[in-house]
PDB file of C-alpha atoms and ligand atoms in Angstrom:
ATOM      1  CA  MET A  23      -0.540   0.289   0.083  1.00  0.00           C
ATOM      2  CA  LYS A  24       1.021   3.755  -1.011  1.00  0.00           C
ATOM      3  CA  ILE A  25       0.213   6.386   0.278  1.00  0.00           C
ATOM      4  CA  GLN A  26       0.400   9.595  -0.468  1.00  0.00           C
ATOM      5  CA  VAL A  27       0.054  12.896   1.966  1.00  0.00           C
ATOM      6  CA  LEU A  28      -1.047  15.710   0.244  1.00  0.00           C
ATOM      7  CA  GLY A  29      -2.202  18.239   3.152  1.00  0.00           C
ATOM      8  CA  THR A  30      -1.145  18.050   6.897  1.00  0.00           C
ATOM      9  CA  ALA A  31      -2.797  21.588   7.510  1.00  0.00           C
ATOM     10  CA  ALA A  32      -5.923  22.237   9.491  1.00  0.00           C
ATOM     11  CA  ALA A  33      -8.855  24.262   8.097  1.00  0.00           C
ATOM     12  CA  THR A  34      -6.979  27.502   8.619  1.00  0.00           C
ATOM     13  CA  SER A  35      -3.779  26.648   6.401  1.00  0.00           C
ATOM     14  CA  MET A  36      -0.385  26.608   8.335  1.00  0.00           C
ATOM     15  CA  PRO A  37       0.472  29.426   8.465  1.00  0.00           C
ATOM     16  CA  LEU A  38      -2.339  31.128   8.628  1.00  0.00           C
ATOM     17  CA  ALA A  39      -3.381  33.455   6.370  1.00  0.00           C
ATOM     18  CA  PHE A  40      -2.827  36.711   7.731  1.00  0.00           C
ATOM     19  CA  CYS A  41      -1.462  35.841  11.220  1.00  0.00           C
ATOM     20  CA  ASN A  42       2.272  36.782  13.479  1.00  0.00           C
ATOM     21  CA  CYS A  43       1.928  34.548  15.805  1.00  0.00           C
ATOM     22  CA  ASP A  44       5.432  33.647  16.619  1.00  0.00           C
ATOM     23  CA  ILE A  45       4.645  29.767  15.288  1.00  0.00           C
ATOM     24  CA  CYS A  46       2.938  31.673  11.994  1.00  0.00           C
ATOM     25  CA  VAL A  47       6.135  33.874  11.871  1.00  0.00           C
ATOM     26  CA  ARG A  48       8.585  30.833  12.177  1.00  0.00           C
ATOM     27  CA  ALA A  49       6.583  28.867   9.872  1.00  0.00           C
ATOM     28  CA  ARG A  50       6.686  31.295   7.238  1.00  0.00           C
ATOM     29  CA  LYS A  51      10.658  31.513   7.424  1.00  0.00           C
ATOM     30  CA  ILE A  52      11.857  27.765   7.304  1.00  0.00           C
ATOM     31  CA  GLY A  53       8.986  26.938   4.935  1.00  0.00           C
ATOM     32  CA  GLY A  54      10.034  23.334   3.950  1.00  0.00           C
ATOM     33  CA  LYS A  55       7.346  20.722   6.189  1.00  0.00           C
ATOM     34  CA  ASN A  56       6.337  23.477   7.557  1.00  0.00           C
ATOM     35  CA  ILE A  57       4.008  24.428   4.738  1.00  0.00           C
ATOM     36  CA  ARG A  58       1.091  22.894   5.263  1.00  0.00           C
ATOM     37  CA  LYS A  59      -2.076  23.003   2.912  1.00  0.00           C
ATOM     38  CA  ARG A  60      -5.869  21.834   3.511  1.00  0.00           C
ATOM     39  CA  SER A  61      -5.857  17.448   5.024  1.00  0.00           C
ATOM     40  CA  ALA A  62      -5.732  15.011   2.991  1.00  0.00           C
ATOM     41  CA  ILE A  63      -3.967  11.635   1.490  1.00  0.00           C
ATOM     42  CA  VAL A  64      -4.399   9.527  -1.744  1.00  0.00           C
ATOM     43  CA  ILE A  65      -3.947   5.249  -1.656  1.00  0.00           C
ATOM     44  CA  ASN A  66      -2.273   3.400  -4.470  1.00  0.00           C
ATOM     45  CA  ASP A  67      -2.597   7.206  -6.781  1.00  0.00           C
ATOM     46  CA  GLU A  68      -6.254   5.677  -6.922  1.00  0.00           C
ATOM     47  CA  LEU A  69      -7.989   6.078  -3.022  1.00  0.00           C
ATOM     48  CA  LEU A  70      -8.160   9.861  -1.941  1.00  0.00           C
ATOM     49  CA  ILE A  71      -9.295  10.533   1.593  1.00  0.00           C
ATOM     50  CA  ASP A  72     -11.284  13.821   1.126  1.00  0.00           C
ATOM     51  CA  LEU A  73     -11.484  16.764  -1.777  1.00  0.00           C
ATOM     52  CA  GLY A  74     -10.062  19.487  -0.549  1.00  0.00           C
ATOM     53  CA  PRO A  75      -9.159  22.658  -2.100  1.00  0.00           C
ATOM     54  CA  ASP A  76      -6.112  22.108  -1.915  1.00  0.00           C
ATOM     55  CA  VAL A  77      -6.015  19.255  -3.441  1.00  0.00           C
ATOM     56  CA  ILE A  78      -6.173  19.073  -7.223  1.00  0.00           C
ATOM     57  CA  ASN A  79      -2.630  20.879  -6.475  1.00  0.00           C
ATOM     58  CA  ALA A  80      -1.150  18.949  -3.884  1.00  0.00           C
ATOM     59  CA  CYS A  81      -1.690  15.884  -6.417  1.00  0.00           C
ATOM     60  CA  ASN A  82       0.023  18.376  -9.950  1.00  0.00           C
ATOM     61  CA  MET A  83       2.872  19.199  -6.757  1.00  0.00           C
ATOM     62  CA  TYR A  84       3.774  15.363  -6.045  1.00  0.00           C
ATOM     63  CA  GLY A  85       3.271  13.688  -9.076  1.00  0.00           C
ATOM     64  CA  ILE A  86       0.200  12.607  -8.782  1.00  0.00           C
ATOM     65  CA  ASP A  87      -2.810  12.356 -11.534  1.00  0.00           C
ATOM     66  CA  ALA A  88      -6.103  12.857 -10.272  1.00  0.00           C
ATOM     67  CA  GLY A  89      -7.529  12.021 -13.422  1.00  0.00           C
ATOM     68  CA  ARG A  90      -5.949   8.371 -12.334  1.00  0.00           C
ATOM     69  CA  ILE A  91      -8.624   9.033  -9.221  1.00  0.00           C
ATOM     70  CA  ARG A  92     -11.818   6.313  -8.513  1.00  0.00           C
ATOM     71  CA  TYR A  93     -12.830   6.201  -4.966  1.00  0.00           C
ATOM     72  CA  LEU A  94     -13.527   9.526  -3.478  1.00  0.00           C
ATOM     73  CA  LEU A  95     -14.079   9.008   0.674  1.00  0.00           C
ATOM     74  CA  GLN A  96     -14.929  12.050   2.481  1.00  0.00           C
ATOM     75  CA  THR A  97     -14.684  12.459   6.307  1.00  0.00           C
ATOM     76  CA  HIS A  98     -17.904  15.139   5.992  1.00  0.00           C
ATOM     77  CA  SER A  99     -18.651  18.197   3.992  1.00  0.00           C
ATOM     78  CA  HIS A 100     -16.567  21.393   5.686  1.00  0.00           C
ATOM     79  CA  SER A 101     -14.991  23.810   3.141  1.00  0.00           C
ATOM     80  CA  ASP A 102     -11.659  22.637   4.286  1.00  0.00           C
ATOM     81  CA  HIS A 103     -12.326  18.647   2.814  1.00  0.00           C
ATOM     82  CA  PHE A 104     -14.840  19.460   0.166  1.00  0.00           C
ATOM     83  CA  ASP A 105     -13.899  21.675  -2.794  1.00  0.00           C
ATOM     84  CA  ALA A 106     -17.330  21.852  -4.708  1.00  0.00           C
ATOM     85  CA  GLY A 107     -15.921  23.762  -7.677  1.00  0.00           C
ATOM     86  CA  HIS A 108     -13.289  20.681  -8.608  1.00  0.00           C
ATOM     87  CA  PHE A 109     -16.177  18.346  -8.223  1.00  0.00           C
ATOM     88  CA  VAL A 110     -18.126  20.056 -10.417  1.00  0.00           C
ATOM     89  CA  THR A 111     -15.132  20.782 -13.602  1.00  0.00           C
ATOM     90  CA  ARG A 112     -16.590  16.555 -13.598  1.00  0.00           C
ATOM     91  CA  TRP A 113     -19.622  17.851 -15.745  1.00  0.00           C
ATOM     92  CA  SER A 114     -19.590  17.264 -19.355  1.00  0.00           C
ATOM     93  CA  GLU A 115     -19.954  21.068 -20.064  1.00  0.00           C
ATOM     94  CA  TYR A 116     -16.869  21.141 -18.661  1.00  0.00           C
ATOM     95  CA  ALA A 117     -15.329  19.146 -21.313  1.00  0.00           C
ATOM     96  CA  THR A 118     -14.347  16.869 -19.108  1.00  0.00           C
ATOM     97  CA  LYS A 119     -12.482  13.536 -21.487  1.00  0.00           C
ATOM     98  CA  ASN A 120     -12.187   9.748 -20.722  1.00  0.00           C
ATOM     99  CA  LEU A 121     -14.106  10.608 -17.204  1.00  0.00           C
ATOM    100  CA  LYS A 122     -12.937   8.320 -14.292  1.00  0.00           C
ATOM    101  CA  HIS A 123     -15.978   6.040 -13.216  1.00  0.00           C
ATOM    102  CA  LEU A 124     -15.471   7.554  -9.177  1.00  0.00           C
ATOM    103  CA  ASP A 125     -16.491   5.785  -6.269  1.00  0.00           C
ATOM    104  CA  ILE A 126     -17.873   8.161  -3.414  1.00  0.00           C
ATOM    105  CA  VAL A 127     -18.474   6.795  -0.188  1.00  0.00           C
ATOM    106  CA  CYS A 128     -19.409   9.164   2.650  1.00  0.00           C
ATOM    107  CA  SER A 129     -22.447   9.948   5.200  1.00  0.00           C
ATOM    108  CA  ARG A 130     -25.699  11.197   4.371  1.00  0.00           C
ATOM    109  CA  GLY A 131     -25.957  14.039   6.393  1.00  0.00           C
ATOM    110  CA  THR A 132     -22.304  14.824   4.628  1.00  0.00           C
ATOM    111  CA  ALA A 133     -23.950  13.941   0.430  1.00  0.00           C
ATOM    112  CA  GLY A 134     -26.511  16.455   1.610  1.00  0.00           C
ATOM    113  CA  ASP A 135     -23.911  19.475   2.389  1.00  0.00           C
ATOM    114  CA  MET A 136     -21.874  17.845  -1.229  1.00  0.00           C
ATOM    115  CA  ASP A 137     -25.073  19.174  -3.024  1.00  0.00           C
ATOM    116  CA  ARG A 138     -26.007  21.730  -1.145  1.00  0.00           C
ATOM    117  CA  TRP A 139     -22.276  23.307  -1.964  1.00  0.00           C
ATOM    118  CA  ILE A 140     -22.396  21.795  -5.685  1.00  0.00           C
ATOM    119  CA  LYS A 141     -25.559  24.206  -6.639  1.00  0.00           C
ATOM    120  CA  GLN A 142     -23.871  26.534  -5.313  1.00  0.00           C
ATOM    121  CA  ASN A 143     -21.549  26.660  -8.068  1.00  0.00           C
ATOM    122  CA  GLU A 144     -23.724  23.794 -10.732  1.00  0.00           C
ATOM    123  CA  SER A 145     -27.848  23.082 -11.038  1.00  0.00           C
ATOM    124  CA  ILE A 146     -25.840  19.822 -10.292  1.00  0.00           C
ATOM    125  CA  ASP A 147     -28.040  17.819  -8.353  1.00  0.00           C
ATOM    126  CA  LEU A 148     -26.027  14.819  -6.479  1.00  0.00           C
ATOM    127  CA  PHE A 149     -28.639  12.556  -6.091  1.00  0.00           C
ATOM    128  CA  GLU A 150     -30.288  11.982  -9.508  1.00  0.00           C
ATOM    129  CA  LYS A 151     -29.201   9.304 -11.701  1.00  0.00           C
ATOM    130  CA  LYS A 152     -29.171  11.407 -14.487  1.00  0.00           C
ATOM    131  CA  TRP A 153     -26.615  13.838 -13.070  1.00  0.00           C
ATOM    132  CA  GLN A 154     -24.411  10.567 -11.301  1.00  0.00           C
ATOM    133  CA  ALA A 155     -24.744   8.911 -14.965  1.00  0.00           C
ATOM    134  CA  ASP A 156     -23.310  12.541 -16.535  1.00  0.00           C
ATOM    135  CA  LEU A 157     -20.429  12.730 -13.935  1.00  0.00           C
ATOM    136  CA  ASN A 158     -19.557   9.217 -13.759  1.00  0.00           C
ATOM    137  CA  CYS A 159     -19.765   8.443 -10.021  1.00  0.00           C
ATOM    138  CA  THR A 160     -21.993   6.410  -7.865  1.00  0.00           C
ATOM    139  CA  LEU A 161     -22.900   7.203  -4.396  1.00  0.00           C
ATOM    140  CA  HIS A 162     -22.341   5.323  -1.845  1.00  0.00           C
ATOM    141  CA  ILE A 163     -24.413   6.328   1.211  1.00  0.00           C
ATOM    142  CA  VAL A 164     -22.419   4.781   5.131  1.00  0.00           C
ATOM    143  CA  SER A 165     -23.686   4.962   8.556  1.00  0.00           C
ATOM    144  CA  HIS A 166     -21.027   4.655  11.797  1.00  0.00           C
ATOM    145  CA  GLY A 167     -20.137   0.403  11.863  1.00  0.00           C
ATOM    146  CA  ASP A 168     -20.735   0.458   8.262  1.00  0.00           C
ATOM    147  CA  VAL A 169     -18.532  -2.427   6.253  1.00  0.00           C
ATOM    148  CA  ILE A 170     -18.163  -1.504   2.346  1.00  0.00           C
ATOM    149  CA  ARG A 171     -16.009  -3.548  -0.454  1.00  0.00           C
ATOM    150  CA  LEU A 172     -14.710  -1.301  -3.517  1.00  0.00           C
ATOM    151  CA  GLY A 173     -12.444  -2.953  -5.612  1.00  0.00           C
ATOM    152  CA  ASP A 174      -9.560  -3.944  -3.665  1.00  0.00           C
ATOM    153  CA  TYR A 175     -10.231  -2.295  -1.186  1.00  0.00           C
ATOM    154  CA  GLU A 176     -12.204  -2.783   2.367  1.00  0.00           C
ATOM    155  CA  ILE A 177     -13.651   0.387   4.058  1.00  0.00           C
ATOM    156  CA  VAL A 178     -14.598   0.520   7.817  1.00  0.00           C
ATOM    157  CA  ALA A 179     -16.655   3.710   8.913  1.00  0.00           C
ATOM    158  CA  VAL A 180     -16.003   5.231  12.168  1.00  0.00           C
ATOM    159  CA  ASP A 181     -17.387   7.903  14.182  1.00  0.00           C
ATOM    160  CA  SER A 182     -15.921  10.954  14.604  1.00  0.00           C
ATOM    161  CA  GLY A 183     -18.108  12.821  17.391  1.00  0.00           C
ATOM    162  CA  HIS A 184     -16.812  16.468  15.597  1.00  0.00           C
ATOM    163  CA  ASP A 185     -19.904  17.295  13.784  1.00  0.00           C
ATOM    164  CA  ALA A 186     -23.112  15.358  15.020  1.00  0.00           C
ATOM    165  CA  ARG A 187     -25.614  16.945  12.176  1.00  0.00           C
ATOM    166  CA  ILE A 188     -23.986  15.442   9.197  1.00  0.00           C
ATOM    167  CA  GLU A 189     -22.509  11.982  10.869  1.00  0.00           C
ATOM    168  CA  ALA A 190     -18.938  13.238  10.372  1.00  0.00           C
ATOM    169  CA  LEU A 191     -16.718   9.921   9.777  1.00  0.00           C
ATOM    170  CA  VAL A 192     -13.655   9.066   9.366  1.00  0.00           C
ATOM    171  CA  TYR A 193     -12.065   5.521   8.162  1.00  0.00           C
ATOM    172  CA  ILE A 194     -10.280   2.433   7.892  1.00  0.00           C
ATOM    173  CA  VAL A 195      -9.009   1.150   4.498  1.00  0.00           C
ATOM    174  CA  SER A 196      -7.668  -2.106   4.166  1.00  0.00           C
ATOM    175  CA  TYR A 197      -5.952  -3.999   1.293  1.00  0.00           C
ATOM    176  CA  LYS A 198      -4.439  -6.588   0.792  1.00  0.00           C
ATOM    177  CA  GLY A 199      -3.740  -7.654   4.020  1.00  0.00           C
ATOM    178  CA  LYS A 200      -2.331  -3.977   4.874  1.00  0.00           C
ATOM    179  CA  SER A 201      -4.980  -0.774   7.525  1.00  0.00           C
ATOM    180  CA  VAL A 202      -4.661   2.056   7.669  1.00  0.00           C
ATOM    181  CA  PHE A 203      -6.792   4.088  10.438  1.00  0.00           C
ATOM    182  CA  TYR A 204      -7.756   7.823   8.799  1.00  0.00           C
ATOM    183  CA  GLY A 205      -8.313   9.934  11.788  1.00  0.00           C
ATOM    184  CA  THR A 206      -9.104  12.998  10.690  1.00  0.00           C
ATOM    185  CA  ASP A 207     -10.679  15.357  11.814  1.00  0.00           C
ATOM    186  CA  MET A 208     -12.160  13.467  14.801  1.00  0.00           C
ATOM    187  CA  LEU A 209     -13.863  15.741  18.505  1.00  0.00           C
ATOM    188  CA  GLU A 210     -12.246  12.430  19.923  1.00  0.00           C
ATOM    189  CA  ILE A 211     -12.472   8.665  20.354  1.00  0.00           C
ATOM    190  CA  GLY A 212     -15.322   8.126  21.599  1.00  0.00           C
ATOM    191  CA  GLU A 213     -16.258   4.645  23.622  1.00  0.00           C
ATOM    192  CA  GLU A 214     -18.760   3.552  20.021  1.00  0.00           C
ATOM    193  CA  ALA A 215     -15.525   4.610  18.270  1.00  0.00           C
ATOM    194  CA  TRP A 216     -12.973   1.985  20.077  1.00  0.00           C
ATOM    195  CA  LYS A 217     -15.339  -0.517  20.056  1.00  0.00           C
ATOM    196  CA  ILE A 218     -14.672  -0.403  16.238  1.00  0.00           C
ATOM    197  CA  LEU A 219     -10.788   0.025  16.548  1.00  0.00           C
ATOM    198  CA  ASP A 220     -10.452  -2.251  19.153  1.00  0.00           C
ATOM    199  CA  GLY A 221     -10.907  -5.255  15.886  1.00  0.00           C
ATOM    200  CA  HIS A 222      -8.260  -4.403  14.060  1.00  0.00           C
ATOM    201  CA  ARG A 223      -4.210  -3.956  13.927  1.00  0.00           C
ATOM    202  CA  PHE A 224      -3.068  -0.914  12.145  1.00  0.00           C
ATOM    203  CA  ASP A 225      -0.055  -0.547  10.333  1.00  0.00           C
ATOM    204  CA  VAL A 226      -0.547   3.486   9.856  1.00  0.00           C
ATOM    205  CA  VAL A 227      -2.060   5.356  11.068  1.00  0.00           C
ATOM    206  CA  PHE A 228      -3.233   8.861  10.524  1.00  0.00           C
ATOM    207  CA  LEU A 229      -4.738  11.881  13.793  1.00  0.00           C
ATOM    208  CA  ASP A 230      -6.227  14.867  14.674  1.00  0.00           C
ATOM    209  CA  GLN A 231      -3.941  17.000  16.441  1.00  0.00           C
ATOM    210  CA  THR A 232      -5.236  20.417  15.683  1.00  0.00           C
ATOM    211  CA  TYR A 233      -4.477  22.191  18.524  1.00  0.00           C
ATOM    212  CA  GLY A 234      -0.494  22.025  20.288  1.00  0.00           C
ATOM    213  CA  LYS A 235      -0.669  20.849  24.382  1.00  0.00           C
ATOM    214  CA  GLY A 236      -3.601  22.602  26.810  1.00  0.00           C
ATOM    215  CA  PHE A 237      -4.457  25.020  24.321  1.00  0.00           C
ATOM    216  CA  ASN A 238      -7.877  23.071  22.722  1.00  0.00           C
ATOM    217  CA  ALA A 239     -10.610  25.686  21.715  1.00  0.00           C
ATOM    218  CA  GLY A 240     -12.675  23.098  20.752  1.00  0.00           C
ATOM    219  CA  GLY A 241     -13.758  20.467  18.207  1.00  0.00           C
ATOM    220  CA  HIS A 242     -10.551  18.660  17.322  1.00  0.00           C
ATOM    221  CA  PRO A 243      -7.954  16.770  19.439  1.00  0.00           C
ATOM    222  CA  ASP A 244      -5.352  18.347  21.159  1.00  0.00           C
ATOM    223  CA  ALA A 245      -1.204  17.263  21.326  1.00  0.00           C
ATOM    224  CA  GLY A 246      -2.014  15.967  24.628  1.00  0.00           C
ATOM    225  CA  MET A 247      -5.621  13.277  23.640  1.00  0.00           C
ATOM    226  CA  VAL A 248      -2.266  12.575  20.548  1.00  0.00           C
ATOM    227  CA  SER A 249       0.074  11.218  23.382  1.00  0.00           C
ATOM    228  CA  GLU A 250      -2.984   9.445  25.146  1.00  0.00           C
ATOM    229  CA  TYR A 251      -4.421   7.785  22.150  1.00  0.00           C
ATOM    230  CA  VAL A 252      -1.030   6.721  21.281  1.00  0.00           C
ATOM    231  CA  LYS A 253      -0.408   4.445  24.890  1.00  0.00           C
ATOM    232  CA  THR A 254      -3.973   3.312  24.704  1.00  0.00           C
ATOM    233  CA  MET A 255      -4.003   1.709  20.386  1.00  0.00           C
ATOM    234  CA  LYS A 256      -0.428   0.394  22.202  1.00  0.00           C
ATOM    235  CA  ARG A 257      -2.106  -1.158  25.512  1.00  0.00           C
ATOM    236  CA  LYS A 258      -4.460  -2.679  23.073  1.00  0.00           C
ATOM    237  CA  GLY A 259      -2.929  -3.778  20.533  1.00  0.00           C
ATOM    238  CA  ILE A 260      -4.121  -1.602  18.047  1.00  0.00           C
ATOM    239  CA  THR A 261      -0.314  -0.672  16.712  1.00  0.00           C
ATOM    240  CA  ASP A 262       2.432  -1.803  17.571  1.00  0.00           C
ATOM    241  CA  GLU A 263       6.132  -1.301  16.951  1.00  0.00           C
ATOM    242  CA  LYS A 264       6.115  -1.656  13.039  1.00  0.00           C
ATOM    243  CA  THR A 265       2.805   0.842  13.063  1.00  0.00           C
ATOM    244  CA  LEU A 266       3.488   4.141  11.440  1.00  0.00           C
ATOM    245  CA  VAL A 267       1.287   6.542  13.587  1.00  0.00           C
ATOM    246  CA  TYR A 268       1.759  10.358  12.553  1.00  0.00           C
ATOM    247  CA  ALA A 269      -0.269  13.642  13.503  1.00  0.00           C
ATOM    248  CA  THR A 270      -1.518  15.207  10.988  1.00  0.00           C
ATOM    249  CA  HIS A 271      -4.484  18.142  10.734  1.00  0.00           C
ATOM    250  CA  ILE A 272      -2.322  20.533  12.413  1.00  0.00           C
ATOM    251  CA  SER A 273      -3.595  24.436  13.149  1.00  0.00           C
ATOM    252  CA  HIS A 274      -0.792  27.448  14.839  1.00  0.00           C
ATOM    253  CA  GLU A 275      -3.084  27.505  18.162  1.00  0.00           C
ATOM    254  CA  GLY A 276      -0.367  25.754  20.852  1.00  0.00           C
ATOM    255  CA  ASN A 277       1.423  23.811  18.263  1.00  0.00           C
ATOM    256  CA  ALA A 278       5.535  24.730  16.876  1.00  0.00           C
ATOM    257  CA  THR A 279       7.728  24.568  13.967  1.00  0.00           C
ATOM    258  CA  HIS A 280       7.420  20.897  12.968  1.00  0.00           C
ATOM    259  CA  GLU A 281      10.879  19.883  14.006  1.00  0.00           C
ATOM    260  CA  GLU A 282       9.680  21.254  17.554  1.00  0.00           C
ATOM    261  CA  MET A 283       6.532  18.416  17.023  1.00  0.00           C
ATOM    262  CA  GLU A 284       8.571  16.103  15.724  1.00  0.00           C
ATOM    263  CA  GLU A 285      10.683  16.480  19.174  1.00  0.00           C
ATOM    264  CA  GLU A 286       7.542  16.536  21.615  1.00  0.00           C
ATOM    265  CA  ALA A 287       5.695  13.197  19.469  1.00  0.00           C
ATOM    266  CA  GLY A 288       8.149  11.350  19.181  1.00  0.00           C
ATOM    267  CA  ALA A 289       8.461  12.072  23.231  1.00  0.00           C
ATOM    268  CA  ASN A 290       5.277  10.247  22.968  1.00  0.00           C
ATOM    269  CA  GLY A 291       5.546   8.017  20.317  1.00  0.00           C
ATOM    270  CA  TYR A 292       4.750   9.065  17.112  1.00  0.00           C
ATOM    271  CA  ARG A 293       5.527  11.418  14.681  1.00  0.00           C
ATOM    272  CA  ILE A 294       4.579  15.160  12.775  1.00  0.00           C
ATOM    273  CA  ALA A 295       3.379  13.947   9.183  1.00  0.00           C
ATOM    274  CA  TYR A 296       3.953  17.269   6.355  1.00  0.00           C
ATOM    275  CA  ASP A 297       3.230  17.812   2.759  1.00  0.00           C
ATOM    276  CA  GLY A 298       4.777  15.576   0.064  1.00  0.00           C
ATOM    277  CA  MET A 299       5.397  13.294   2.506  1.00  0.00           C
ATOM    278  CA  GLU A 300       4.694   9.244   0.674  1.00  0.00           C
ATOM    279  CA  LEU A 301       4.471   5.722   3.270  1.00  0.00           C
ATOM    280  CA  LEU A 302       5.217   2.685   1.974  1.00  0.00           C
ATOM    281  CA  VAL A 303       3.244  -0.820   4.373  1.00  0.00           C
TER     282      VAL A 303
HETATM  283 ZN1  LIG B  16     -10.947  19.786   8.865  1.00  0.00          ZN
HETATM  284 ZN1  LIG B  17      -0.406  31.931  13.789  1.00  0.00          ZN
HETATM  285 ZN1  LIG B  18     -14.290  20.106  10.251  1.00  0.00          ZN
END
């Protein structure tokens, strides 16, 4: 399984557009791994998790042919994870040629929001068969605990608690004996989520670390929570010494430069993801 990390920032990007806090100023100065696009990954060049606003530029930067993407898992519909402007270019009116079929996996609430975002751009109805035929896509509505098989992939949906209105989800993706947990965005790993994770052993884990330790403005975990999750996963055998565990979805509040974050994370048994990172497991 090949995992290409396309972006590792929270909704705000990193550094923030207009911020001159110490972290943002240093991030701009150092550049490199400190410059983060909105979070997304692509597996085996064909399974994208979250069609965010930076995804297509990221694909072009990292040599991923976005025209070959066949599967799209949407965690949720917040604007840093779904860009309707990219999506509507599938419509034949945009003269898109040789469109690959796209299986879309998301919750009902997320699909409803995506449809609304899309309608702000074009008169497309995501739920109508006629439009799905034109866009060459199939919509798979899933809920917490659902397992869906697409090609060689087995996908398990897990409630993230991040937005109950739309049932925001995170996903476990397994492929030919390898397994990744992509855990952004999460409010926390709740009791129901642990029930599903308990039955797995992961090769790669991504966890949401929007905030630094002791600096939690709500809606997402902070570094202290991530450290606890990492310990709990190891104790439960969900991860082992071979598992690659990375924090992603990073904002400036309480976080630091990539190097400083790596040092702190390293002491707690995980690492910090960065844009352009490629994993082969
Ligand atoms: Zn987000
Ligand atoms: Zn800042
Ligand atoms: Zn979100």
